[in-house]
C-alpha cells in the first residue's frame, strides 16, 4: 500500500490552522486541509502492513490502506467509493473524529502515524467538489415502514442504509433542525452545518422523510436539554403506524456537580451554552443568550465538550477562560510500546486551547460562591493520588473569580422518560438494554423497537454512532425481511 519506502522518505504533515487572531473573530471552519499533492505524499507513508491494525482501530472498520493507496495512485473517485463502503458520512468523521485509527497505525509504534484523518478529509471534500456524492435511491421498494427517532449520526446512518434497501423511512427530530448533537453540540468552527444540510438533501432524494419539531414519547418538564418540539407523538401511535422503530437519540443527561452554590445564576451545563450559539449562527433569534464576553469563565471538565466551551467563550470575548480537570496532567508523550495499538492517555492540546486558556489539572470544585444570587467565584482544592485513591491536598484551597461556570463533565445516559415511555428496559447505566448479537441484535425487549448509538451504548464518539446506526439498520432489515444484504 502506498509507496514501499514512503514511510522512510516522507514525514507526517499535519493539516494547518488559520492564525488565532483571525479565527477567533468568526465561527467558520479554519482548518487548512491537504491539497492533492500533499495528500498523495501522506498516502505514500502507508506501509504494506501484514496486519493493518488501523482497520480495527477504526470503529466503522474503514478500509484504510486501500484508500490511502488509491490517493497515492491519484484514483480519487475509487477512493471515495472505498471510503463510503464503510462510512456514510466521512465529512463528519474527517472533521471531528479523534482518529483512533491513527493511534493503531503500525507506524505509530516508533514513529509518527499516517495522517489517516487528513486523507479522509481530503477525499470527501474532493468528492463533493467533483459531484461524485449523489443520491442512491432503492430500485425496488419493500413496502415496509421504519421510524427512526433522533437525527444524530446514528439515526442518519441507519436511515440512509434502510432507505437504500427499499424501506420507507421517516426520521423524527424534536428540534427544529436535523442533526442532533452534530447540529447543536459541535461548534460551527469545528464543523459547519452545511455539511449536514447537503446530506439531508441527498437522503431526501433517496426517499427519507424528515419531521422536525416532533417529540416522540415523554420529556421531563424540568429538563434543560434543547427541545423545540411543537408536536408530540406517542410510542403507541408510532408502533401502530410503522413496522419497526429505531431509537437513536443521544445520551443527553448531563453529569451534574451537586456542590453548595449549584443553583446560583451563571452556573450552567455546557449543553445549555453551546446549542445557543449554534442557533444564533443559524439565524435564530434568542432572548437571554448565555454570553461570555467580559466574564471570567470556568469550564469544569477536561474533555472535548469542555474544549468546545473554551473556543466558544474565546469567540465571545471572555476576560479569561480556565478549564478544570480532576485527573493529574498526563504525559506529553505516551509509552508507545506499552499502549499501542490502543488509545493512549497523553496530554492533548486542542485548537481551542491554543486560542487562550489556562488549564488546571488535579483540581476539584468545593463550592460556588455568589453575590445577590449570581456566581462570582469558585472555591477549589488540589487533589493527589495516594494508595490508589484520590484525596484532597491539605491547605490547598483557593478561590478563583468566576462570572460564568460551564459544567462539561460528560453525559450519564439518555433522558430516562423517553425509554420509560416506550417501556424499554434500561441497563445499569440507564441506557437502552439491547445487545449487538448478529441475530436479533439491537433489539430491545419491546416488540418492533430497536436502539442504537448513544441511547444504547452511552456517551461515545461520532464514529461509534455511525457504526451503531449501520449495524442497527442491518438488524432492522433482517427483522423485516428475514435476511439482509446490508453490511454488518
Tab-separated table of C-alpha atoms in Angstrom:
chain	number	residue	atom	x	y	z
A	1	UNK	CA	0.000	0.000	0.000
A	2	UNK	CA	1.216	3.460	-0.775
A	3	UNK	CA	4.904	3.609	-1.691
A	4	UNK	CA	7.046	0.748	-0.422
A	5	UNK	CA	9.663	3.108	1.024
A	6	UNK	CA	7.323	6.056	1.584
A	7	UNK	CA	7.357	5.846	5.374
A	8	UNK	CA	11.139	6.179	5.239
A	9	UNK	CA	11.165	9.077	2.785
A	10	UNK	CA	8.306	11.311	3.938
A	11	UNK	CA	7.385	12.866	7.262
A	12	UNK	CA	3.884	13.263	8.589
A	13	UNK	CA	2.280	16.528	7.517
A	14	UNK	CA	-0.418	17.968	9.755
A	15	UNK	CA	-3.356	19.969	8.492
A	16	UNK	CA	-2.882	23.679	9.106
A	17	UNK	CA	-4.911	26.271	11.033
A	18	UNK	CA	-5.733	29.857	10.225
A	19	UNK	CA	-3.971	32.270	12.648
A	20	UNK	CA	-5.574	32.594	16.075
A	21	UNK	CA	-6.128	36.344	15.770
A	22	UNK	CA	-8.199	35.740	12.631
A	23	UNK	CA	-10.203	32.665	13.537
A	24	UNK	CA	-11.465	33.849	16.942
A	25	UNK	CA	-13.372	36.611	15.143
A	26	UNK	CA	-15.778	34.190	13.457
A	27	UNK	CA	-17.493	30.799	13.795
A	28	UNK	CA	-16.469	29.282	10.450
A	29	UNK	CA	-14.140	26.326	9.991
A	30	UNK	CA	-10.474	27.319	9.967
A	31	UNK	CA	-8.640	24.045	9.246
A	32	UNK	CA	-6.446	24.195	6.138
A	33	UNK	CA	-6.767	20.775	4.542
A	34	UNK	CA	-4.188	18.928	2.470
A	35	UNK	CA	-4.032	19.647	-1.237
A	36	UNK	CA	-3.871	16.780	-3.741
A	37	UNK	CA	-0.069	16.606	-3.808
A	38	UNK	CA	0.215	16.704	-0.015
A	39	UNK	CA	-2.436	14.001	0.367
A	40	UNK	CA	-0.588	11.823	-2.157
A	41	UNK	CA	2.629	12.090	-0.136
A	42	UNK	CA	0.785	11.264	3.088
A	43	UNK	CA	-0.840	8.282	1.381
A	44	UNK	CA	2.637	7.156	0.325
A	45	UNK	CA	3.599	6.787	4.014
A	46	UNK	CA	1.097	3.929	4.449
A	47	UNK	CA	3.116	0.707	4.703
A	48	UNK	CA	2.239	-2.675	3.263
A	49	UNK	CA	1.441	-3.993	6.755
A	50	UNK	CA	0.944	-7.709	7.198
A	51	UNK	CA	-1.855	-6.822	9.611
A	52	UNK	CA	-3.259	-3.277	9.202
A	53	UNK	CA	-4.259	-2.567	12.805
A	54	UNK	CA	-5.794	0.746	11.702
A	55	UNK	CA	-8.793	-1.165	10.303
A	56	UNK	CA	-9.699	-2.460	13.766
A	57	UNK	CA	-8.732	0.779	15.459
A	58	UNK	CA	-11.469	2.443	13.406
A	59	UNK	CA	-14.949	1.706	14.846
A	60	UNK	CA	-16.533	1.651	11.357
A	61	UNK	CA	-13.653	-0.524	10.094
A	62	UNK	CA	-12.692	1.826	7.282
A	63	UNK	CA	-10.562	0.054	4.666
A	64	UNK	CA	-7.767	2.497	5.302
A	65	UNK	CA	-4.769	1.025	3.448
A	66	UNK	CA	-6.865	0.739	0.282
A	67	UNK	CA	-7.989	4.358	0.153
A	68	UNK	CA	-4.520	5.553	1.156
A	69	UNK	CA	-3.089	3.656	-1.818
A	70	UNK	CA	-5.780	4.971	-4.176
A	71	UNK	CA	-4.959	8.549	-3.160
A	72	UNK	CA	-1.269	7.837	-3.710
A	73	UNK	CA	-2.139	6.490	-7.170
A	74	UNK	CA	-4.316	9.551	-7.896
A	75	UNK	CA	-7.513	7.490	-8.178
A	76	UNK	CA	-9.686	9.757	-6.048
A	77	UNK	CA	-13.017	8.533	-7.398
A	78	UNK	CA	-12.393	4.961	-6.334
A	79	UNK	CA	-11.006	6.274	-3.039
A	80	UNK	CA	-14.378	7.787	-2.140
A	81	UNK	CA	-16.129	4.571	-3.209
A	82	UNK	CA	-13.967	2.599	-0.783
A	83	UNK	CA	-14.475	5.181	1.968
A	84	UNK	CA	-18.257	5.271	1.510
A	85	UNK	CA	-18.440	1.477	1.631
A	86	UNK	CA	-17.935	1.604	5.403
A	87	UNK	CA	-18.734	5.206	6.383
A	88	UNK	CA	-21.850	7.109	5.355
A	89	UNK	CA	-20.534	10.485	6.456
A	90	UNK	CA	-16.745	10.862	6.166
A	91	UNK	CA	-17.120	14.649	6.137
A	92	UNK	CA	-18.244	14.365	9.781
A	93	UNK	CA	-15.535	11.969	10.914
A	94	UNK	CA	-12.867	13.716	8.829
A	95	UNK	CA	-13.506	16.823	10.900
A	96	UNK	CA	-14.443	15.770	14.431
A	97	UNK	CA	-13.309	12.171	14.953
A	98	UNK	CA	-10.280	11.916	17.304
A	99	UNK	CA	-8.808	9.297	14.914
A	100	UNK	CA	-8.320	6.107	16.966
A	101	UNK	CA	-7.179	4.601	13.654
A	102	UNK	CA	-4.022	6.704	13.838
A	103	UNK	CA	-3.279	5.515	17.369
A	104	UNK	CA	-3.456	1.953	15.989
A	105	UNK	CA	-1.285	2.664	12.917
A	106	UNK	CA	1.714	0.340	12.751
A	107	UNK	CA	3.990	3.321	12.147
A	108	UNK	CA	2.875	4.703	15.499
A	109	UNK	CA	4.896	2.041	17.312
A	110	UNK	CA	8.056	4.109	16.951
A	111	UNK	CA	7.253	6.964	14.553
A	112	UNK	CA	4.507	9.411	13.631
A	113	UNK	CA	1.407	7.610	12.334
A	114	UNK	CA	-0.014	8.021	8.845
A	115	UNK	CA	-2.272	11.098	8.665
A	116	UNK	CA	-5.363	8.978	8.025
A	117	UNK	CA	-7.897	11.566	9.183
A	118	UNK	CA	-6.439	14.295	6.967
A	119	UNK	CA	-6.523	11.950	3.960
A	120	UNK	CA	-10.153	11.051	4.680
A	121	UNK	CA	-10.959	14.760	4.946
A	122	UNK	CA	-9.289	15.412	1.587
A	123	UNK	CA	-11.108	12.523	-0.136
A	124	UNK	CA	-14.628	13.530	0.878
A	125	UNK	CA	-14.116	17.246	0.238
A	126	UNK	CA	-12.878	16.453	-3.264
A	127	UNK	CA	-15.759	14.040	-3.827
A	128	UNK	CA	-18.298	16.760	-3.047
A	129	UNK	CA	-16.431	19.283	-5.202
A	130	UNK	CA	-16.333	16.873	-8.141
A	131	UNK	CA	-20.020	15.929	-7.844
A	132	UNK	CA	-19.311	12.281	-7.029
A	133	UNK	CA	-21.627	12.223	-3.984
A	134	UNK	CA	-25.070	11.568	-5.446
A	135	UNK	CA	-28.356	10.080	-4.206
A	136	UNK	CA	-28.644	6.296	-4.336
A	137	UNK	CA	-32.388	5.600	-4.250
A	138	UNK	CA	-33.538	2.000	-3.978
A	139	UNK	CA	-34.529	0.342	-7.248
A	140	UNK	CA	-37.354	-1.581	-5.556
A	141	UNK	CA	-39.473	-0.614	-2.534
A	142	UNK	CA	-40.195	-3.251	0.115
A	143	UNK	CA	-43.455	-1.777	1.357
A	144	UNK	CA	-42.099	-1.736	4.919
A	145	UNK	CA	-42.122	1.423	7.034
A	146	UNK	CA	-39.428	2.287	9.604
A	147	UNK	CA	-39.450	5.146	12.115
A	148	UNK	CA	-36.088	6.473	13.297
A	149	UNK	CA	-36.257	8.577	16.455
A	150	UNK	CA	-33.333	11.009	16.608
A	151	UNK	CA	-31.405	12.594	13.757
A	152	UNK	CA	-27.849	12.487	15.068
A	153	UNK	CA	-25.158	10.445	13.297
A	154	UNK	CA	-26.600	7.092	14.439
A	155	UNK	CA	-30.106	7.943	13.265
A	156	UNK	CA	-28.920	9.419	9.977
A	157	UNK	CA	-26.656	6.451	9.177
A	158	UNK	CA	-29.424	3.967	9.933
A	159	UNK	CA	-31.995	5.940	7.950
A	160	UNK	CA	-29.771	6.127	4.875
A	161	UNK	CA	-28.930	2.426	4.950
A	162	UNK	CA	-32.570	1.402	5.389
A	163	UNK	CA	-33.776	3.704	2.621
A	164	UNK	CA	-31.193	2.335	0.205
A	165	UNK	CA	-32.554	-1.199	0.581
A	166	UNK	CA	-36.072	-0.053	-0.167
A	167	UNK	CA	-37.771	0.680	3.136
A	168	UNK	CA	-39.869	3.807	3.657
A	169	UNK	CA	-38.021	5.681	6.399
A	170	UNK	CA	-39.239	8.608	8.490
A	171	UNK	CA	-36.854	10.390	10.851
A	172	UNK	CA	-38.368	12.195	13.856
A	173	UNK	CA	-36.384	15.027	15.471
A	174	UNK	CA	-37.543	17.024	18.498
A	175	UNK	CA	-35.590	20.131	17.471
A	176	UNK	CA	-36.277	22.463	14.585
A	177	UNK	CA	-33.295	21.294	12.522
A	178	UNK	CA	-31.836	17.910	11.661
A	179	UNK	CA	-28.502	16.750	13.079
A	180	UNK	CA	-28.833	16.072	16.806
A	181	UNK	CA	-25.608	16.817	18.678
A	182	UNK	CA	-23.836	17.301	15.343
A	183	UNK	CA	-26.112	20.306	14.871
A	184	UNK	CA	-26.395	21.623	18.396
A	185	UNK	CA	-23.381	20.256	20.296
A	186	UNK	CA	-20.483	20.637	17.853
A	187	UNK	CA	-19.459	24.290	17.360
A	188	UNK	CA	-19.609	25.593	13.800
A	189	UNK	CA	-15.893	26.375	13.872
A	190	UNK	CA	-15.256	22.633	14.139
A	191	UNK	CA	-17.924	21.584	11.636
A	192	UNK	CA	-20.103	23.942	9.648
A	193	UNK	CA	-23.698	22.799	9.429
A	194	UNK	CA	-23.829	22.978	5.638
A	195	UNK	CA	-22.247	19.509	5.718
A	196	UNK	CA	-25.366	18.188	7.467
A	197	UNK	CA	-27.712	20.089	5.174
A	198	UNK	CA	-26.356	18.601	1.966
A	199	UNK	CA	-26.500	15.075	3.417
A	200	UNK	CA	-30.130	15.695	4.383
A	201	UNK	CA	-30.814	16.822	0.807
A	202	UNK	CA	-29.157	13.652	-0.502
A	203	UNK	CA	-31.206	11.471	1.846
A	204	UNK	CA	-34.453	13.210	0.922
A	205	UNK	CA	-33.674	12.407	-2.717
A	206	UNK	CA	-33.239	8.793	-1.593
A	207	UNK	CA	-36.733	8.826	-0.104
A	208	UNK	CA	-36.107	9.585	3.580
A	209	UNK	CA	-38.770	11.801	5.168
A	210	UNK	CA	-37.682	14.171	7.936
A	211	UNK	CA	-40.106	15.503	10.536
A	212	UNK	CA	-38.692	18.203	12.810
A	213	UNK	CA	-40.178	19.726	15.940
A	214	UNK	CA	-41.729	16.361	16.808
A	215	UNK	CA	-41.164	14.792	20.215
A	216	UNK	CA	-41.693	11.048	20.437
A	217	UNK	CA	-42.598	9.950	23.942
A	218	UNK	CA	-42.435	11.890	27.192
A	219	UNK	CA	-39.992	14.669	28.078
A	220	UNK	CA	-39.257	15.875	31.620
A	221	UNK	CA	-40.665	19.328	32.245
A	222	UNK	CA	-37.566	20.433	34.173
A	223	UNK	CA	-35.048	19.302	31.532
A	224	UNK	CA	-32.568	21.919	30.349
A	225	UNK	CA	-31.773	19.961	27.186
A	226	UNK	CA	-32.599	21.718	23.911
A	227	UNK	CA	-36.148	20.898	22.816
A	228	UNK	CA	-38.071	22.813	20.135
A	229	UNK	CA	-40.894	20.297	19.802
A	230	UNK	CA	-44.293	21.624	18.773
A	231	UNK	CA	-45.886	18.196	18.295
A	232	UNK	CA	-45.879	15.093	20.469
A	233	UNK	CA	-46.278	11.578	19.090
A	234	UNK	CA	-46.932	8.692	21.461
A	235	UNK	CA	-44.931	5.474	21.272
A	236	UNK	CA	-48.194	3.593	20.777
A	237	UNK	CA	-49.066	5.646	17.705
A	238	UNK	CA	-45.595	5.179	16.271
A	239	UNK	CA	-45.660	1.412	16.730
A	240	UNK	CA	-49.110	1.274	15.146
A	241	UNK	CA	-48.020	3.249	12.075
A	242	UNK	CA	-44.611	1.627	11.450
A	243	UNK	CA	-43.287	-1.895	11.040
A	244	UNK	CA	-40.182	-1.118	13.105
A	245	UNK	CA	-38.978	1.717	15.344
A	246	UNK	CA	-35.311	2.561	15.945
A	247	UNK	CA	-34.483	4.711	18.969
A	248	UNK	CA	-31.309	6.600	18.068
A	249	UNK	CA	-31.347	9.625	20.339
A	250	UNK	CA	-28.345	10.904	22.236
A	251	UNK	CA	-27.092	10.489	25.788
A	252	UNK	CA	-28.441	13.906	26.727
A	253	UNK	CA	-28.488	13.672	30.516
A	254	UNK	CA	-25.513	15.798	31.554
A	255	UNK	CA	-23.447	14.871	34.614
A	256	UNK	CA	-24.165	17.397	37.356
A	257	UNK	CA	-21.976	18.791	40.129
A	258	UNK	CA	-24.055	18.935	43.339
A	259	UNK	CA	-21.903	21.230	45.476
A	260	UNK	CA	-23.016	24.256	47.508
A	261	UNK	CA	-23.991	27.167	45.284
A	262	UNK	CA	-25.014	24.988	42.311
A	263	UNK	CA	-28.294	26.900	41.993
A	264	UNK	CA	-26.575	30.279	41.535
A	265	UNK	CA	-27.283	32.193	38.336
A	266	UNK	CA	-24.352	31.761	35.989
A	267	UNK	CA	-23.734	28.044	36.614
A	268	UNK	CA	-24.873	26.111	33.551
A	269	UNK	CA	-24.460	22.845	31.713
A	270	UNK	CA	-22.309	23.048	28.587
A	271	UNK	CA	-25.329	21.894	26.620
A	272	UNK	CA	-27.231	24.973	27.688
A	273	UNK	CA	-24.404	27.157	26.381
A	274	UNK	CA	-23.192	25.543	23.149
A	275	UNK	CA	-26.526	24.981	21.347
A	276	UNK	CA	-27.495	28.608	21.837
A	277	UNK	CA	-24.515	29.880	19.860
A	278	UNK	CA	-25.143	27.357	17.089
A	279	UNK	CA	-28.750	28.548	16.862
A	280	UNK	CA	-27.648	32.170	16.651
A	281	UNK	CA	-25.178	31.236	13.911
A	282	UNK	CA	-28.072	29.646	12.023
A	283	UNK	CA	-30.064	32.871	12.197
A	284	UNK	CA	-32.341	32.155	15.153
A	285	UNK	CA	-33.342	34.978	17.475
A	286	UNK	CA	-32.759	34.120	21.120
A	287	UNK	CA	-33.735	36.014	24.226
A	288	UNK	CA	-31.236	35.944	27.067
A	289	UNK	CA	-28.466	34.053	25.275
A	290	UNK	CA	-25.701	32.884	27.602
A	291	UNK	CA	-22.720	35.052	26.709
A	292	UNK	CA	-19.126	35.024	27.960
A	293	UNK	CA	-17.891	38.442	26.858
A	294	UNK	CA	-16.048	40.304	29.579
A	295	UNK	CA	-16.518	37.406	32.011
A	296	UNK	CA	-14.156	35.147	33.880
A	297	UNK	CA	-15.205	31.718	32.615
A	298	UNK	CA	-14.544	28.446	34.435
A	299	UNK	CA	-15.064	25.282	32.387
A	300	UNK	CA	-15.316	22.183	34.567
A	301	UNK	CA	-14.372	19.107	32.575
A	302	UNK	CA	-11.255	18.391	30.537
A	303	UNK	CA	-12.737	16.644	27.501
A	304	UNK	CA	-13.887	17.689	24.051
A	305	UNK	CA	-17.087	19.337	25.271
A	306	UNK	CA	-15.048	21.449	27.665
A	307	UNK	CA	-12.692	22.369	24.832
A	308	UNK	CA	-15.695	23.441	22.738
A	309	UNK	CA	-16.809	25.696	25.588
A	310	UNK	CA	-13.314	27.214	25.652
A	311	UNK	CA	-13.367	28.000	21.928
A	312	UNK	CA	-16.858	29.474	22.059
A	313	UNK	CA	-16.028	31.595	25.127
A	314	UNK	CA	-12.954	32.978	23.383
A	315	UNK	CA	-15.077	33.968	20.399
A	316	UNK	CA	-17.493	35.732	22.741
A	317	UNK	CA	-14.601	37.777	24.109
A	318	UNK	CA	-14.233	36.304	27.604
A	319	UNK	CA	-11.963	38.142	30.035
A	320	UNK	CA	-10.339	34.815	30.945
A	321	UNK	CA	-11.016	31.130	30.419
A	322	UNK	CA	-9.868	28.400	32.806
A	323	UNK	CA	-10.507	24.686	32.338
A	324	UNK	CA	-10.559	22.221	35.251
A	325	UNK	CA	-9.668	18.523	35.111
A	326	UNK	CA	-9.895	16.167	38.101
A	327	UNK	CA	-7.071	13.913	36.940
A	328	UNK	CA	-3.362	14.781	37.043
A	329	UNK	CA	-1.781	16.209	33.910
A	330	UNK	CA	-0.973	13.277	31.613
A	331	UNK	CA	2.441	12.857	29.962
A	332	UNK	CA	3.104	14.773	26.758
A	333	UNK	CA	4.218	11.538	25.073
A	334	UNK	CA	2.635	8.154	25.736
A	335	UNK	CA	4.598	4.971	26.358
A	336	UNK	CA	4.016	3.582	22.867
A	337	UNK	CA	5.377	0.043	23.382
A	338	UNK	CA	3.060	-0.288	26.376
A	339	UNK	CA	-0.218	1.050	24.948
A	340	UNK	CA	-0.082	0.568	21.170
A	341	UNK	CA	-2.404	-0.116	19.299
A	342	UNK	CA	-4.897	1.147	21.866
A	343	UNK	CA	-5.991	4.712	22.564
A	344	UNK	CA	-3.234	6.275	24.687
A	345	UNK	CA	-3.555	8.595	27.650
A	346	UNK	CA	-1.449	11.642	26.874
A	347	UNK	CA	-1.714	15.421	27.015
A	348	UNK	CA	-3.913	16.653	24.179
A	349	UNK	CA	-3.969	20.325	23.288
A	350	UNK	CA	-6.863	21.375	21.063
A	351	UNK	CA	-7.056	24.340	18.721
A	352	UNK	CA	-9.351	25.989	21.266
A	353	UNK	CA	-6.721	25.665	23.987
A	354	UNK	CA	-4.233	27.365	21.686
A	355	UNK	CA	-6.605	30.324	21.333
A	356	UNK	CA	-6.290	31.144	25.017
A	357	UNK	CA	-6.956	29.026	28.087
A	358	UNK	CA	-5.468	28.263	31.480
A	359	UNK	CA	-5.609	24.531	32.190
A	360	UNK	CA	-5.736	23.314	35.775
A	361	UNK	CA	-5.186	19.606	36.472
A	362	UNK	CA	-5.801	17.616	39.671
A	363	UNK	CA	-8.304	20.163	40.915
A	364	UNK	CA	-11.811	19.805	42.341
A	365	UNK	CA	-14.620	22.265	42.919
A	366	UNK	CA	-15.742	22.568	46.536
A	367	UNK	CA	-18.282	25.383	46.291
A	368	UNK	CA	-19.693	28.082	44.033
A	369	UNK	CA	-19.634	31.482	45.739
A	370	UNK	CA	-22.055	34.217	44.820
A	371	UNK	CA	-23.454	37.654	45.479
A	372	UNK	CA	-27.131	38.543	45.115
A	373	UNK	CA	-27.868	35.165	43.589
A	374	UNK	CA	-25.147	35.346	40.918
A	375	UNK	CA	-21.958	33.291	40.838
A	376	UNK	CA	-18.810	35.320	41.482
A	377	UNK	CA	-16.146	32.771	42.363
A	378	UNK	CA	-15.290	29.101	42.665
A	379	UNK	CA	-13.721	27.559	45.736
A	380	UNK	CA	-11.323	24.761	44.765
A	381	UNK	CA	-8.944	22.246	46.307
A	382	UNK	CA	-5.973	20.383	44.842
A	383	UNK	CA	-6.082	16.596	44.508
A	384	UNK	CA	-3.477	13.874	44.770
A	385	UNK	CA	-3.444	10.141	44.193
A	386	UNK	CA	-2.267	8.130	47.172
A	387	UNK	CA	-2.555	4.367	47.678
A	388	UNK	CA	-4.713	4.167	44.580
A	389	UNK	CA	-7.214	6.695	45.872
A	390	UNK	CA	-7.831	10.333	45.047
A	391	UNK	CA	-7.763	12.677	48.024
A	392	UNK	CA	-7.598	16.375	48.796
A	393	UNK	CA	-4.292	18.090	49.483
A	394	UNK	CA	-4.496	19.740	52.922
A	395	UNK	CA	-4.177	23.522	52.837
A	396	UNK	CA	-4.548	23.753	49.050
A	397	UNK	CA	-7.898	25.531	48.959
A	398	UNK	CA	-8.132	28.631	46.787
A	399	UNK	CA	-10.796	30.909	45.373
A	400	UNK	CA	-10.883	31.796	41.658
A	401	UNK	CA	-13.061	34.524	40.144
A	402	UNK	CA	-15.926	33.194	38.016
A	403	UNK	CA	-18.795	35.033	36.348
A	404	UNK	CA	-19.806	32.056	34.207
A	405	UNK	CA	-19.315	28.378	35.079
A	406	UNK	CA	-19.883	25.715	32.433
A	407	UNK	CA	-20.285	22.097	33.515
A	408	UNK	CA	-18.763	19.864	30.832
A	409	UNK	CA	-18.212	16.632	32.717
A	410	UNK	CA	-19.785	14.284	30.223
A	411	UNK	CA	-23.176	12.658	29.865
A	412	UNK	CA	-24.506	9.875	32.021
A	413	UNK	CA	-27.403	8.447	29.986
A	414	UNK	CA	-30.295	9.155	27.657
A	415	UNK	CA	-33.191	11.129	29.086
A	416	UNK	CA	-34.937	8.381	31.041
A	417	UNK	CA	-38.509	9.422	30.266
A	418	UNK	CA	-38.106	8.592	26.559
A	419	UNK	CA	-37.133	4.994	27.285
A	420	UNK	CA	-39.740	4.726	30.024
A	421	UNK	CA	-42.493	5.909	27.694
A	422	UNK	CA	-41.653	3.039	25.326
A	423	UNK	CA	-41.338	0.573	28.194
A	424	UNK	CA	-37.748	-0.201	27.213
A	425	UNK	CA	-35.663	-1.885	29.893
A	426	UNK	CA	-32.526	0.013	30.895
A	427	UNK	CA	-29.103	-1.341	31.758
A	428	UNK	CA	-27.164	-0.478	34.913
A	429	UNK	CA	-26.022	2.832	33.389
A	430	UNK	CA	-29.504	3.932	32.329
A	431	UNK	CA	-29.044	3.155	28.622
A	432	UNK	CA	-31.485	1.193	26.493
A	433	UNK	CA	-30.845	-2.507	27.021
A	434	UNK	CA	-30.212	-4.068	23.613
A	435	UNK	CA	-27.450	-6.478	22.638
A	436	UNK	CA	-25.343	-6.432	19.488
A	437	UNK	CA	-25.570	-10.118	18.586
A	438	UNK	CA	-25.606	-10.804	14.855
A	439	UNK	CA	-29.022	-12.465	15.074
A	440	UNK	CA	-31.582	-10.205	16.714
A	441	UNK	CA	-29.027	-7.502	17.510
A	442	UNK	CA	-30.015	-4.013	18.665
A	443	UNK	CA	-33.489	-5.246	19.611
A	444	UNK	CA	-34.974	-4.110	22.896
A	445	UNK	CA	-37.395	-6.208	24.884
A	446	UNK	CA	-40.299	-4.293	23.312
A	447	UNK	CA	-41.766	-5.675	20.096
A	448	UNK	CA	-40.703	-3.771	16.967
A	449	UNK	CA	-38.400	-1.447	18.941
A	450	UNK	CA	-34.631	-1.272	18.373
A	451	UNK	CA	-31.990	1.014	19.925
A	452	UNK	CA	-28.600	2.228	18.704
A	453	UNK	CA	-25.976	4.910	19.195
A	454	UNK	CA	-25.513	6.801	22.437
A	455	UNK	CA	-29.008	5.771	23.538
A	456	UNK	CA	-27.796	2.157	23.616
A	457	UNK	CA	-24.061	2.352	24.390
A	458	UNK	CA	-23.879	5.645	26.282
A	459	UNK	CA	-21.810	8.738	25.558
A	460	UNK	CA	-19.371	7.988	22.772
A	461	UNK	CA	-17.788	9.208	19.531
A	462	UNK	CA	-19.443	10.207	16.261
A	463	UNK	CA	-17.691	7.304	14.554
A	464	UNK	CA	-19.187	4.834	17.033
A	465	UNK	CA	-22.610	6.355	16.411
A	466	UNK	CA	-22.253	5.815	12.665
A	467	UNK	CA	-21.160	2.211	13.237
A	468	UNK	CA	-24.109	1.555	15.531
A	469	UNK	CA	-26.553	3.129	13.066
A	470	UNK	CA	-25.248	0.998	10.211
A	471	UNK	CA	-25.339	-2.218	12.209
A	472	UNK	CA	-28.777	-1.467	13.625
A	473	UNK	CA	-30.032	-0.861	10.080
A	474	UNK	CA	-28.936	-4.358	9.143
A	475	UNK	CA	-30.665	-5.775	12.230
A	476	UNK	CA	-33.899	-3.954	11.364
A	477	UNK	CA	-33.670	-5.120	7.741
A	478	UNK	CA	-33.205	-8.733	8.878
A	479	UNK	CA	-36.179	-8.382	11.211
A	480	UNK	CA	-38.411	-7.056	8.430
A	481	UNK	CA	-37.216	-9.196	5.521
A	482	UNK	CA	-35.746	-12.344	7.114
A	483	UNK	CA	-32.303	-11.577	5.620
A	484	UNK	CA	-30.231	-8.533	4.724
A	485	UNK	CA	-27.733	-7.502	2.087
A	486	UNK	CA	-26.536	-4.605	4.237
A	487	UNK	CA	-23.001	-4.891	5.680
A	488	UNK	CA	-22.598	-5.699	9.361
